Amino acid sequence: MTLAPRLVAFDLDDTLAPSKSAIDPRIGDLLVALAERVEVAIISGGQLAQFTAQVVDRLPAAADDVLTRLHLLPTCGTQYYRLKDGEVATVYARTLTDDQKERALRAVEEQARRLGLWESETWGDILEDRGSQITFSALGQKAPVDAKAAWDPTGEKKNALRAAVADLLPDLEVRSGGSTSVDITERGIDKSYGMTRLSEQTGIPLEDMLFIGDRLDPDGNDYPVLAMGVSCHAVEGWQDTAAYLEQLIPTLPVR
């Protein structure tokens, strides 16, 4: 990408905020300032409730025409929402079939127990039905950031689980998600799917987009965006993202 981006897309956890945590006010201010200039998208394996609690409810006051430039793509873009008149409006939402959900839930629990990864002390549910995605969170949905970081620092545990579950579900997509999670969706669903749908919905070509994420390594869940040729910027936490945006935003004209 040689020109200024027309749309900037972000991963959520560990890019805009610590895992499952609210954004810092500094990020909120920067997201609004960015939306005054370009379209802004957030794409993550998380569900809409996380987007709302972590980002939407934490944004500073802004004009409606600015907030309408915010695009929310939970579960890697199998769901798509926009802000309209202060409310979250559905653009589309795909869901797994009951059979797909049942097989995914059964397979991931069986393999987690077989591999010794089914923890007895957790913070919230280990398994979650997100409609278009089944998610395994080893320490539960509400585990603290430090516990999650310590559980699998190399990614070896969740990569082993991902491979074992994938062998049992050849018709579904099984991916390493966040720091302790494995996500199961329809085949071919990853963040490249979401970015493609984003381009279709906005009319903005992929070559005019910029993606910012913390897992652009080949085993990371942001890597499919890099692999499809979208311009990417790697960060190691929300502070890196904030520092980068503070450099980028002044180069973009206000709309």
mmCIF file of C-alpha atoms in Angstrom:
data_model
loop_
_atom_site.group_PDB
_atom_site.id
_atom_site.type_symbol
_atom_site.label_atom_id
_atom_site.label_comp_id
_atom_site.label_asym_id
_atom_site.label_seq_id
_atom_site.Cartn_x
_atom_site.Cartn_y
_atom_site.Cartn_z
ATOM 1 C CA MET A 1 0.000 0.000 0.000
ATOM 2 C CA THR A 2 1.662 3.185 -1.208
ATOM 3 C CA LEU A 3 -1.128 5.634 -0.389
ATOM 4 C CA ALA A 4 -2.852 6.414 2.898
ATOM 5 C CA PRO A 5 -5.306 3.653 3.936
ATOM 6 C CA ARG A 6 -9.018 4.194 3.406
ATOM 7 C CA LEU A 7 -9.804 1.666 6.147
ATOM 8 C CA VAL A 8 -7.819 0.532 9.183
ATOM 9 C CA ALA A 9 -8.769 -2.815 10.740
ATOM 10 C CA PHE A 10 -7.704 -4.137 14.120
ATOM 11 C CA ASP A 11 -7.542 -7.364 16.025
ATOM 12 C CA LEU A 12 -9.072 -6.898 19.492
ATOM 13 C CA ASP A 13 -7.393 -8.825 22.331
ATOM 14 C CA ASP A 14 -3.741 -7.897 22.896
ATOM 15 C CA THR A 15 -3.959 -5.353 20.075
ATOM 16 C CA LEU A 16 -6.540 -2.821 21.273
ATOM 17 C CA ALA A 17 -6.794 -4.104 24.858
ATOM 18 C CA PRO A 18 -5.496 -6.861 27.124
ATOM 19 C CA SER A 19 -7.400 -10.111 26.638
ATOM 20 C CA LYS A 20 -11.104 -9.758 27.550
ATOM 21 C CA SER A 21 -10.414 -6.316 29.071
ATOM 22 C CA ALA A 22 -11.751 -2.857 28.333
ATOM 23 C CA ILE A 23 -9.772 -0.509 26.129
ATOM 24 C CA ASP A 24 -7.707 2.201 27.784
ATOM 25 C CA PRO A 25 -9.128 5.749 27.365
ATOM 26 C CA ARG A 26 -6.076 6.551 25.232
ATOM 27 C CA ILE A 27 -7.152 3.894 22.706
ATOM 28 C CA GLY A 28 -10.747 5.146 22.785
ATOM 29 C CA ASP A 29 -9.647 8.670 21.903
ATOM 30 C CA LEU A 30 -7.410 7.386 19.116
ATOM 31 C CA LEU A 31 -10.142 5.201 17.596
ATOM 32 C CA VAL A 32 -12.491 8.190 17.405
ATOM 33 C CA ALA A 33 -9.760 10.399 15.942
ATOM 34 C CA LEU A 34 -9.052 7.687 13.365
ATOM 35 C CA ALA A 35 -12.767 7.350 12.502
ATOM 36 C CA GLU A 36 -12.844 11.093 11.815
ATOM 37 C CA ARG A 37 -10.497 10.312 8.925
ATOM 38 C CA VAL A 38 -11.057 6.755 7.648
ATOM 39 C CA GLU A 39 -13.285 3.715 8.129
ATOM 40 C CA VAL A 40 -12.355 1.684 11.222
ATOM 41 C CA ALA A 41 -12.969 -2.056 11.655
ATOM 42 C CA ILE A 42 -12.426 -4.524 14.482
ATOM 43 C CA ILE A 43 -12.236 -8.217 13.579
ATOM 44 C CA SER A 44 -11.757 -10.916 16.192
ATOM 45 C CA GLY A 45 -12.750 -14.425 17.158
ATOM 46 C CA GLY A 46 -14.685 -12.986 20.095
ATOM 47 C CA GLN A 47 -18.440 -12.540 20.231
ATOM 48 C CA LEU A 48 -20.402 -9.288 19.943
ATOM 49 C CA ALA A 49 -20.782 -8.947 23.725
ATOM 50 C CA GLN A 50 -16.995 -8.662 24.022
ATOM 51 C CA PHE A 51 -16.828 -5.970 21.341
ATOM 52 C CA THR A 52 -19.538 -4.025 23.140
ATOM 53 C CA ALA A 53 -18.083 -4.335 26.644
ATOM 54 C CA GLN A 54 -14.452 -3.876 25.644
ATOM 55 C CA VAL A 55 -14.781 -1.158 23.004
ATOM 56 C CA VAL A 56 -18.183 0.304 22.135
ATOM 57 C CA ASP A 57 -19.219 1.088 25.710
ATOM 58 C CA ARG A 58 -15.805 2.636 26.387
ATOM 59 C CA LEU A 59 -15.636 5.055 23.470
ATOM 60 C CA PRO A 60 -15.687 8.769 24.245
ATOM 61 C CA ALA A 61 -18.564 10.909 23.008
ATOM 62 C CA ALA A 62 -18.492 11.327 19.234
ATOM 63 C CA ALA A 63 -20.777 12.515 16.441
ATOM 64 C CA ASP A 64 -23.068 9.888 14.922
ATOM 65 C CA ASP A 65 -21.476 10.266 11.483
ATOM 66 C CA VAL A 66 -18.121 9.375 13.035
ATOM 67 C CA LEU A 67 -19.454 6.340 14.890
ATOM 68 C CA THR A 68 -21.101 4.998 11.722
ATOM 69 C CA ARG A 69 -17.591 4.503 10.353
ATOM 70 C CA LEU A 70 -16.989 1.785 12.952
ATOM 71 C CA HIS A 71 -17.371 -1.779 11.622
ATOM 72 C CA LEU A 72 -17.629 -4.691 14.086
ATOM 73 C CA LEU A 73 -16.841 -8.201 12.845
ATOM 74 C CA PRO A 74 -17.083 -10.789 15.661
ATOM 75 C CA THR A 75 -16.212 -14.456 15.162
ATOM 76 C CA CYS A 76 -13.807 -13.635 12.316
ATOM 77 C CA GLY A 77 -16.428 -11.863 10.246
ATOM 78 C CA THR A 78 -19.183 -14.474 10.261
ATOM 79 C CA GLN A 79 -21.135 -11.700 11.969
ATOM 80 C CA TYR A 80 -21.102 -8.033 10.932
ATOM 81 C CA TYR A 81 -22.488 -5.042 12.838
ATOM 82 C CA ARG A 82 -22.485 -1.259 12.474
ATOM 83 C CA LEU A 83 -23.324 1.559 14.890
ATOM 84 C CA LYS A 84 -26.481 3.424 13.928
ATOM 85 C CA ASP A 85 -28.153 6.110 16.045
ATOM 86 C CA GLY A 86 -26.155 4.959 19.047
ATOM 87 C CA GLU A 87 -27.264 1.327 18.672
ATOM 88 C CA VAL A 88 -25.547 -1.771 17.321
ATOM 89 C CA ALA A 89 -27.285 -2.773 14.074
ATOM 90 C CA THR A 90 -26.932 -6.176 12.400
ATOM 91 C CA VAL A 91 -25.695 -6.268 8.816
ATOM 92 C CA TYR A 92 -25.584 -10.075 8.676
ATOM 93 C CA ALA A 93 -25.005 -13.059 10.986
ATOM 94 C CA ARG A 94 -24.222 -16.635 9.951
ATOM 95 C CA THR A 95 -24.622 -19.572 12.337
ATOM 96 C CA LEU A 96 -23.443 -23.155 12.570
ATOM 97 C CA THR A 97 -26.032 -25.931 12.300
ATOM 98 C CA ASP A 98 -27.060 -27.808 15.445
ATOM 99 C CA ASP A 99 -25.216 -30.906 14.165
ATOM 100 C CA GLN A 100 -22.016 -28.924 13.586
ATOM 101 C CA LYS A 101 -22.214 -27.382 17.053
ATOM 102 C CA GLU A 102 -22.819 -30.723 18.783
ATOM 103 C CA ARG A 103 -19.931 -32.441 17.000
ATOM 104 C CA ALA A 104 -17.577 -29.512 17.657
ATOM 105 C CA LEU A 105 -18.412 -29.336 21.360
ATOM 106 C CA ARG A 106 -18.017 -33.081 21.779
ATOM 107 C CA ALA A 107 -14.726 -33.266 19.870
ATOM 108 C CA VAL A 108 -12.990 -30.396 21.627
ATOM 109 C CA GLU A 109 -13.974 -31.597 25.108
ATOM 110 C CA GLU A 110 -12.940 -35.190 24.379
ATOM 111 C CA GLN A 111 -9.540 -34.150 23.025
ATOM 112 C CA ALA A 112 -8.880 -31.595 25.760
ATOM 113 C CA ARG A 113 -9.514 -34.269 28.389
ATOM 114 C CA ARG A 114 -7.368 -36.820 26.511
ATOM 115 C CA LEU A 115 -4.448 -34.376 26.296
ATOM 116 C CA GLY A 116 -4.749 -33.328 29.929
ATOM 117 C CA LEU A 117 -5.845 -29.802 28.994
ATOM 118 C CA TRP A 118 -9.264 -29.844 30.660
ATOM 119 C CA GLU A 119 -8.605 -27.719 33.729
ATOM 120 C CA SER A 120 -10.549 -28.270 36.965
ATOM 121 C CA GLU A 121 -10.140 -24.717 38.291
ATOM 122 C CA THR A 122 -11.366 -22.126 35.820
ATOM 123 C CA TRP A 123 -12.873 -18.652 35.580
ATOM 124 C CA GLY A 124 -16.201 -19.151 33.817
ATOM 125 C CA ASP A 125 -17.215 -21.601 31.095
ATOM 126 C CA ILE A 126 -14.597 -23.517 29.144
ATOM 127 C CA LEU A 127 -16.883 -24.099 26.155
ATOM 128 C CA GLU A 128 -18.948 -21.373 24.494
ATOM 129 C CA ASP A 129 -21.465 -21.445 21.656
ATOM 130 C CA ARG A 130 -21.038 -18.134 19.819
ATOM 131 C CA GLY A 131 -23.577 -18.993 17.126
ATOM 132 C CA SER A 132 -21.215 -19.022 14.177
ATOM 133 C CA GLN A 133 -18.303 -20.321 16.262
ATOM 134 C CA ILE A 134 -17.588 -22.801 19.058
ATOM 135 C CA THR A 135 -14.786 -21.619 21.341
ATOM 136 C CA PHE A 136 -12.715 -23.577 23.855
ATOM 137 C CA SER A 137 -11.069 -21.399 26.518
ATOM 138 C CA ALA A 138 -8.769 -23.514 28.646
ATOM 139 C CA LEU A 139 -9.071 -21.406 31.799
ATOM 140 C CA GLY A 140 -12.614 -20.179 31.227
ATOM 141 C CA GLN A 141 -14.050 -17.105 29.558
ATOM 142 C CA LYS A 142 -13.208 -14.745 32.425
ATOM 143 C CA ALA A 143 -9.691 -15.870 33.292
ATOM 144 C CA PRO A 144 -7.291 -13.084 34.323
ATOM 145 C CA VAL A 145 -4.677 -11.985 31.832
ATOM 146 C CA ASP A 146 -1.678 -13.135 33.887
ATOM 147 C CA ALA A 147 -3.079 -16.654 34.338
ATOM 148 C CA LYS A 148 -3.767 -16.944 30.617
ATOM 149 C CA ALA A 149 -0.291 -15.728 29.705
ATOM 150 C CA ALA A 150 1.290 -18.328 31.998
ATOM 151 C CA TRP A 151 -0.824 -21.284 30.839
ATOM 152 C CA ASP A 152 0.690 -21.802 27.380
ATOM 153 C CA PRO A 153 3.435 -19.233 26.667
ATOM 154 C CA THR A 154 4.788 -21.149 23.650
ATOM 155 C CA GLY A 155 1.394 -22.047 22.142
ATOM 156 C CA GLU A 156 2.314 -25.741 22.229
ATOM 157 C CA LYS A 157 -0.748 -26.834 24.216
ATOM 158 C CA LYS A 158 -3.406 -25.163 22.103
ATOM 159 C CA ASN A 159 -1.640 -26.088 18.852
ATOM 160 C CA ALA A 160 -1.698 -29.751 19.911
ATOM 161 C CA LEU A 161 -5.386 -29.477 20.773
ATOM 162 C CA ARG A 162 -6.144 -27.707 17.502
ATOM 163 C CA ALA A 163 -4.484 -30.472 15.488
ATOM 164 C CA ALA A 164 -6.260 -33.253 17.400
ATOM 165 C CA VAL A 165 -9.683 -31.670 17.012
ATOM 166 C CA ALA A 166 -9.107 -30.838 13.347
ATOM 167 C CA ASP A 167 -8.520 -34.529 12.608
ATOM 168 C CA LEU A 168 -11.999 -35.304 13.963
ATOM 169 C CA LEU A 169 -13.786 -32.451 12.180
ATOM 170 C CA PRO A 170 -12.551 -32.421 8.569
ATOM 171 C CA ASP A 171 -15.626 -30.474 7.410
ATOM 172 C CA LEU A 172 -15.015 -27.629 9.876
ATOM 173 C CA GLU A 173 -12.243 -25.083 10.427
ATOM 174 C CA VAL A 174 -10.297 -25.461 13.693
ATOM 175 C CA ARG A 175 -7.891 -22.638 14.585
ATOM 176 C CA SER A 176 -5.752 -21.467 17.456
ATOM 177 C CA GLY A 177 -7.506 -18.393 18.798
ATOM 178 C CA GLY A 178 -6.415 -16.192 21.678
ATOM 179 C CA SER A 179 -3.793 -17.019 24.287
ATOM 180 C CA THR A 180 -5.703 -20.041 25.667
ATOM 181 C CA SER A 181 -8.404 -20.663 23.073
ATOM 182 C CA VAL A 182 -9.279 -22.831 20.101
ATOM 183 C CA ASP A 183 -12.043 -21.712 17.715
ATOM 184 C CA ILE A 184 -14.203 -23.909 15.481
ATOM 185 C CA THR A 185 -16.138 -22.444 12.551
ATOM 186 C CA GLU A 186 -17.387 -23.386 9.113
ATOM 187 C CA ARG A 187 -14.657 -24.505 6.723
ATOM 188 C CA GLY A 188 -12.696 -21.628 5.213
ATOM 189 C CA ILE A 189 -13.590 -19.167 7.979
ATOM 190 C CA ASP A 190 -10.696 -17.142 9.327
ATOM 191 C CA LYS A 191 -9.841 -13.451 9.391
ATOM 192 C CA SER A 192 -9.205 -13.437 5.640
ATOM 193 C CA TYR A 193 -12.880 -14.381 5.244
ATOM 194 C CA GLY A 194 -13.883 -11.434 7.407
ATOM 195 C CA MET A 195 -11.623 -9.026 5.532
ATOM 196 C CA THR A 196 -13.098 -10.176 2.218
ATOM 197 C CA ARG A 197 -16.647 -9.589 3.489
ATOM 198 C CA LEU A 198 -15.550 -6.212 4.841
ATOM 199 C CA SER A 199 -14.295 -5.232 1.404
ATOM 200 C CA GLU A 200 -17.563 -6.360 -0.192
ATOM 201 C CA GLN A 201 -19.698 -4.436 2.297
ATOM 202 C CA THR A 202 -17.704 -1.197 2.163
ATOM 203 C CA GLY A 203 -16.624 -1.228 -1.472
ATOM 204 C CA ILE A 204 -13.056 -0.554 -0.311
ATOM 205 C CA PRO A 205 -10.459 -2.752 -2.073
ATOM 206 C CA LEU A 206 -8.197 -4.863 0.144
ATOM 207 C CA GLU A 207 -5.171 -3.013 -1.209
ATOM 208 C CA ASP A 208 -6.561 0.197 0.338
ATOM 209 C CA MET A 209 -6.789 -1.365 3.808
ATOM 210 C CA LEU A 210 -4.329 -1.599 6.691
ATOM 211 C CA PHE A 211 -4.555 -4.323 9.353
ATOM 212 C CA ILE A 212 -3.001 -4.065 12.825
ATOM 213 C CA GLY A 213 -2.602 -7.194 14.952
ATOM 214 C CA ASP A 214 -0.445 -8.977 17.507
ATOM 215 C CA ARG A 215 -0.486 -12.490 15.986
ATOM 216 C CA LEU A 216 0.851 -12.111 12.454
ATOM 217 C CA ASP A 217 3.264 -15.031 12.868
ATOM 218 C CA PRO A 218 2.477 -18.140 10.744
ATOM 219 C CA ASP A 219 0.777 -19.874 13.694
ATOM 220 C CA GLY A 220 -1.184 -16.767 14.699
ATOM 221 C CA ASN A 221 -4.850 -16.082 14.037
ATOM 222 C CA ASP A 222 -3.991 -12.759 12.338
ATOM 223 C CA TYR A 223 -1.689 -14.429 9.808
ATOM 224 C CA PRO A 224 -4.418 -15.160 7.205
ATOM 225 C CA VAL A 225 -4.804 -11.401 6.709
ATOM 226 C CA LEU A 226 -1.086 -11.035 5.951
ATOM 227 C CA ALA A 227 -1.142 -14.120 3.726
ATOM 228 C CA MET A 228 -3.938 -12.676 1.557
ATOM 229 C CA GLY A 229 -1.793 -9.646 0.771
ATOM 230 C CA VAL A 230 -3.326 -6.960 2.987
ATOM 231 C CA SER A 231 -0.833 -4.410 4.315
ATOM 232 C CA CYS A 232 -0.197 -5.248 7.972
ATOM 233 C CA HIS A 233 1.504 -3.724 10.987
ATOM 234 C CA ALA A 234 2.552 -5.993 13.868
ATOM 235 C CA VAL A 235 2.223 -4.921 17.502
ATOM 236 C CA GLU A 236 2.911 -6.571 20.863
ATOM 237 C CA GLY A 237 0.153 -4.952 22.898
ATOM 238 C CA TRP A 238 -2.205 -2.011 23.042
ATOM 239 C CA GLN A 239 0.578 0.394 23.979
ATOM 240 C CA ASP A 240 2.343 -0.405 20.686
ATOM 241 C CA THR A 241 -0.933 0.161 18.852
ATOM 242 C CA ALA A 242 -1.453 3.520 20.549
ATOM 243 C CA ALA A 243 2.065 4.678 19.739
ATOM 244 C CA TYR A 244 1.659 3.665 16.087
ATOM 245 C CA LEU A 245 -1.716 5.414 15.767
ATOM 246 C CA GLU A 246 -0.299 8.575 17.275
ATOM 247 C CA GLN A 247 2.147 8.619 14.371
ATOM 248 C CA LEU A 248 -0.356 7.536 11.692
ATOM 249 C CA ILE A 249 -3.364 9.735 12.477
ATOM 250 C CA PRO A 250 -1.688 13.128 11.857
ATOM 251 C CA THR A 251 -0.821 11.953 8.323
ATOM 252 C CA LEU A 252 -4.497 11.355 7.461
ATOM 253 C CA PRO A 253 -6.834 14.218 6.466
ATOM 254 C CA VAL A 254 -10.024 14.802 8.466
ATOM 255 C CA ARG A 255 -13.147 13.978 6.428
#
